[in-house]
mmCIF file of C-alpha atoms in Angstrom:
data_model
loop_
_atom_site.group_PDB
_atom_site.id
_atom_site.type_symbol
_atom_site.label_atom_id
_atom_site.label_comp_id
_atom_site.label_asym_id
_atom_site.label_seq_id
_atom_site.Cartn_x
_atom_site.Cartn_y
_atom_site.Cartn_z
ATOM 1 C CA MET A 1 99.162 149.884 79.827
ATOM 2 C CA GLN A 2 99.749 149.552 83.557
ATOM 3 C CA ASP A 3 103.175 148.445 84.776
ATOM 4 C CA PHE A 4 102.515 144.700 84.832
ATOM 5 C CA TYR A 5 105.651 143.955 86.839
ATOM 6 C CA SER A 6 104.528 146.167 89.722
ATOM 7 C CA THR A 7 101.230 144.297 89.702
ATOM 8 C CA TRP A 8 103.114 140.992 89.883
ATOM 9 C CA LEU A 9 105.123 142.216 92.877
ATOM 10 C CA GLU A 10 101.965 143.353 94.646
ATOM 11 C CA ASN A 11 100.251 140.033 93.910
ATOM 12 C CA SER A 12 103.292 138.207 95.253
ATOM 13 C CA GLU A 13 103.037 140.087 98.555
ATOM 14 C CA ASN A 14 99.291 139.351 98.782
ATOM 15 C CA ILE A 15 99.892 135.659 98.102
ATOM 16 C CA GLU A 16 102.509 135.542 100.869
ATOM 17 C CA LYS A 17 100.076 137.162 103.335
ATOM 18 C CA THR A 18 97.340 134.703 102.365
ATOM 19 C CA VAL A 19 99.621 131.697 102.861
ATOM 20 C CA LYS A 20 100.857 132.951 106.250
ATOM 21 C CA ALA A 21 97.277 133.515 107.472
ATOM 22 C CA ALA A 22 95.935 130.186 106.157
ATOM 23 C CA PRO A 23 94.933 127.238 108.346
ATOM 24 C CA ARG A 24 97.530 124.505 108.847
ATOM 25 C CA VAL A 25 95.408 121.551 109.992
ATOM 26 C CA ALA A 26 92.061 120.169 108.803
ATOM 27 C CA LYS A 27 90.057 119.046 111.834
ATOM 28 C CA GLY A 28 87.511 116.251 111.517
ATOM 29 C CA LYS A 29 85.022 117.982 113.796
ATOM 30 C CA SER A 30 85.120 121.045 111.523
ATOM 31 C CA LEU A 31 84.264 119.208 108.301
ATOM 32 C CA ALA A 32 81.152 120.446 106.481
ATOM 33 C CA TRP A 33 79.488 117.258 105.237
ATOM 34 C CA VAL A 34 77.264 117.448 102.159
ATOM 35 C CA ARG A 35 75.472 115.043 99.862
ATOM 36 C CA THR A 36 76.437 115.235 96.183
ATOM 37 C CA ARG A 37 75.516 113.344 93.047
ATOM 38 C CA GLN A 38 78.826 111.512 93.453
ATOM 39 C CA ASP A 39 78.844 110.773 97.195
ATOM 40 C CA SER A 40 76.194 110.091 99.819
ATOM 41 C CA LYS A 41 78.341 112.012 102.304
ATOM 42 C CA ALA A 42 81.448 114.057 101.446
ATOM 43 C CA ALA A 43 83.496 116.887 102.919
ATOM 44 C CA LEU A 44 86.382 118.946 101.612
ATOM 45 C CA MET A 45 89.275 118.759 104.079
ATOM 46 C CA ILE A 46 92.118 120.692 102.482
ATOM 47 C CA ALA A 47 90.984 122.805 99.531
ATOM 48 C CA PRO A 48 90.757 126.423 98.426
ATOM 49 C CA GLU A 49 87.064 126.308 99.433
ATOM 50 C CA THR A 50 88.056 125.545 103.047
ATOM 51 C CA GLY A 51 90.644 128.324 103.263
ATOM 52 C CA PHE A 52 93.742 126.303 102.372
ATOM 53 C CA PRO A 53 95.745 128.006 99.595
ATOM 54 C CA THR A 54 96.915 124.806 97.922
ATOM 55 C CA GLY A 55 98.989 124.662 94.764
ATOM 56 C CA GLY A 56 95.960 123.370 92.900
ATOM 57 C CA SER A 57 95.174 120.192 94.791
ATOM 58 C CA LEU A 58 92.533 119.167 97.294
ATOM 59 C CA LEU A 59 91.889 116.466 99.853
ATOM 60 C CA MET A 60 88.373 115.266 100.601
ATOM 61 C CA LYS A 61 86.798 112.638 102.815
ATOM 62 C CA ALA A 62 83.732 110.626 101.855
ATOM 63 C CA GLU A 63 81.526 107.834 103.168
ATOM 64 C CA ILE A 64 79.593 105.163 101.304
ATOM 65 C CA PRO A 65 76.770 103.618 103.384
ATOM 66 C CA ALA A 66 76.578 99.817 103.612
ATOM 67 C CA GLY A 67 74.850 98.477 100.512
ATOM 68 C CA TRP A 68 75.518 101.621 98.451
ATOM 69 C CA HIS A 69 77.837 102.811 95.708
ATOM 70 C CA THR A 70 79.293 106.151 94.683
ATOM 71 C CA GLY A 71 78.330 107.779 91.440
ATOM 72 C CA ARG A 72 80.144 106.746 88.271
ATOM 73 C CA HIS A 73 82.223 109.537 86.776
ATOM 74 C CA LEU A 74 85.535 110.549 85.244
ATOM 75 C CA HIS A 75 87.950 113.456 85.674
ATOM 76 C CA GLY A 76 91.707 113.994 86.066
ATOM 77 C CA GLU A 77 93.987 111.727 88.097
ATOM 78 C CA GLU A 78 93.003 110.803 91.643
ATOM 79 C CA ALA A 79 94.492 108.942 94.592
ATOM 80 C CA VAL A 80 92.129 107.158 97.000
ATOM 81 C CA TYR A 81 92.954 105.709 100.434
ATOM 82 C CA VAL A 82 90.361 103.454 102.083
ATOM 83 C CA GLU A 83 90.260 104.168 105.831
ATOM 84 C CA LYS A 84 87.455 101.748 106.661
ATOM 85 C CA GLY A 85 85.196 99.193 105.016
ATOM 86 C CA GLU A 86 85.316 96.789 102.105
ATOM 87 C CA GLY A 87 84.075 96.503 98.569
ATOM 88 C CA PHE A 88 85.392 97.044 95.083
ATOM 89 C CA LEU A 89 86.209 99.701 92.517
ATOM 90 C CA ILE A 90 85.060 99.438 88.915
ATOM 91 C CA LEU A 91 87.615 101.247 86.760
ATOM 92 C CA ASP A 92 87.087 101.221 83.000
ATOM 93 C CA ASP A 93 84.854 98.134 83.386
ATOM 94 C CA ARG A 94 87.408 96.165 85.467
ATOM 95 C CA ARG A 95 87.057 95.229 89.114
ATOM 96 C CA TYR A 96 89.616 96.026 91.827
ATOM 97 C CA ASP A 97 88.795 94.792 95.362
ATOM 98 C CA PHE A 98 89.490 96.883 98.457
ATOM 99 C CA HIS A 99 89.506 96.777 102.241
ATOM 100 C CA ARG A 100 90.881 98.997 105.006
ATOM 101 C CA GLY A 101 94.316 100.230 103.984
ATOM 102 C CA THR A 102 93.915 99.886 100.207
ATOM 103 C CA ILE A 103 95.282 102.680 98.013
ATOM 104 C CA PHE A 104 94.032 103.309 94.467
ATOM 105 C CA HIS A 105 95.514 105.277 91.598
ATOM 106 C CA ILE A 106 92.758 106.452 89.237
ATOM 107 C CA PRO A 107 94.282 107.307 85.834
ATOM 108 C CA HIS A 108 93.357 110.523 84.011
ATOM 109 C CA ARG A 109 89.879 110.432 82.427
ATOM 110 C CA SER A 110 89.096 106.850 83.475
ATOM 111 C CA ALA A 111 85.486 106.133 84.420
ATOM 112 C CA HIS A 112 85.277 104.773 87.959
ATOM 113 C CA GLN A 113 82.847 103.899 90.742
ATOM 114 C CA LEU A 114 83.211 102.452 94.270
ATOM 115 C CA PHE A 115 80.848 99.816 95.691
ATOM 116 C CA ASN A 116 80.415 99.046 99.396
ATOM 117 C CA THR A 117 79.790 95.304 99.846
ATOM 118 C CA GLY A 118 80.409 95.193 103.594
ATOM 119 C CA LYS A 119 78.231 95.657 106.661
ATOM 120 C CA GLU A 120 79.677 99.042 107.694
ATOM 121 C CA ALA A 121 80.206 102.352 105.937
ATOM 122 C CA VAL A 122 83.226 102.669 103.662
ATOM 123 C CA VAL A 123 85.268 105.758 104.569
ATOM 124 C CA TYR A 124 87.851 107.009 102.102
ATOM 125 C CA ILE A 125 90.193 109.946 101.556
ATOM 126 C CA SER A 126 90.613 111.269 98.033
ATOM 127 C CA GLY A 127 93.338 113.493 96.615
ATOM 128 C CA LEU A 128 92.710 115.357 93.359
ATOM 129 C CA ALA A 129 94.148 118.266 91.401
ATOM 130 C CA TRP A 130 90.746 119.627 90.355
ATOM 131 C CA PRO A 131 91.488 123.292 91.257
ATOM 132 C CA LEU A 132 94.643 123.234 89.114
ATOM 133 C CA GLU A 133 92.959 121.390 86.246
ATOM 134 C CA ALA A 134 90.102 123.902 86.233
ATOM 135 C CA PHE A 135 92.486 126.874 86.422
ATOM 136 C CA VAL A 136 94.532 125.748 83.410
ATOM 137 C CA ARG A 137 91.320 124.907 81.502
ATOM 138 C CA MET A 138 92.046 121.171 81.446
ATOM 139 C CA GLY A 139 89.399 120.288 84.012
ATOM 140 C CA ARG A 140 86.447 118.276 82.852
ATOM 141 C CA ILE A 141 84.216 116.103 85.015
ATOM 142 C CA GLU A 142 81.616 113.841 83.440
ATOM 143 C CA GLN A 143 78.925 112.232 85.628
ATOM 144 C CA PHE A 144 77.403 109.011 84.225
ATOM 145 C CA GLU A 145 75.504 107.681 87.250
ATOM 146 C CA ASP A 146 74.538 109.058 90.664
ATOM 147 C CA ALA A 147 75.340 107.551 94.073
ATOM 148 C CA GLY A 148 72.701 105.193 95.431
ATOM 149 C CA ALA A 149 71.744 101.751 96.667
ATOM 150 C CA ASN A 150 73.418 98.689 95.153
ATOM 151 C CA ASP A 151 71.400 96.395 92.885
ATOM 152 C CA PRO A 152 72.217 92.833 94.068
ATOM 153 C CA ALA A 153 71.388 91.334 90.647
ATOM 154 C CA ALA A 154 73.738 93.783 88.893
ATOM 155 C CA LEU A 155 76.514 93.142 91.460
ATOM 156 C CA ALA A 156 76.234 89.384 90.880
ATOM 157 C CA LYS A 157 77.051 89.913 87.178
ATOM 158 C CA ILE A 158 80.332 91.764 87.860
ATOM 159 C CA ALA A 159 83.353 89.571 87.133
ATOM 160 C CA PRO A 160 85.859 89.006 89.972
ATOM 161 C CA GLU A 161 89.129 90.920 90.191
ATOM 162 C CA GLU A 162 91.704 89.641 87.682
ATOM 163 C CA SER A 163 94.696 91.818 88.550
ATOM 164 C CA GLN A 164 95.821 94.876 90.507
ATOM 165 C CA TYR A 165 97.298 96.301 87.307
ATOM 166 C CA TRP A 166 95.716 98.360 84.539
ATOM 167 C CA PRO A 167 95.655 96.525 81.191
ATOM 168 C CA VAL A 168 96.135 99.766 79.227
ATOM 169 C CA ASP A 169 99.782 100.311 80.223
ATOM 170 C CA GLY A 170 100.554 97.922 83.085
ATOM 171 C CA ARG A 171 100.604 100.499 85.892
ATOM 172 C CA ARG A 172 99.478 99.403 89.330
ATOM 173 C CA ILE A 173 95.944 100.519 90.208
ATOM 174 C CA SER A 174 95.566 99.084 93.715
ATOM 175 C CA MET A 175 97.852 98.235 96.599
ATOM 176 C CA HIS A 176 96.718 96.782 99.907
ATOM 177 C CA GLU A 177 98.301 97.719 103.226
ATOM 178 C CA GLU A 178 99.832 94.270 103.640
ATOM 179 C CA GLN A 179 101.696 94.873 100.342
ATOM 180 C CA PHE A 180 103.218 98.214 101.370
ATOM 181 C CA GLU A 181 107.005 98.284 101.451
ATOM 182 C CA ARG A 182 108.194 99.366 104.888
ATOM 183 C CA SER A 183 111.247 101.587 105.190
ATOM 184 C CA ALA A 184 113.597 101.711 108.164
ATOM 185 C CA GLU A 185 114.583 105.262 107.195
ATOM 186 C CA THR A 186 113.636 107.949 109.686
ATOM 187 C CA LYS A 187 114.400 111.045 107.659
ATOM 188 C CA HIS A 188 111.665 113.225 106.176
ATOM 189 C CA GLY A 189 110.111 111.711 103.070
ATOM 190 C CA ALA A 190 111.175 108.140 103.805
#
């Protein structure tokens, strides 16, 4: 058997070199936009695939055209920030409305789908831990429906938002910018 500890030391040095040589900023003009089953238009911003040696997380940007929806799927936890547009999220068959500045917490393995009900594209940023989940063999994505045009008759049958909280355990699912708590602190992390 090879000296495993020497291998660990060598790997440690290689990891350090990789981190030092990695990009530090994701630039919008450099994004490689693609169409997927989940999104009409999506791009990885900060991810191992774009040269960022993350600790197992990724950041992506996506757009939903006016009158469209994302696919319906489930996976590990996700955070979503809506940069532009309006519509609603269906999470485990419950509706959560959104507009510019809304943040969502998608619980682990909860089926979800975003709908654009406005006149402009919805643009959102999504943070996931997919690389880590896949590495530790906990990653599983299930796709139930592909992205596409909204069906007005189906949208009309969706009940209005009842709460910003998840009925399963009471955690908050959505928060709008006007609800954010502002801090006067100026130190890092405040």
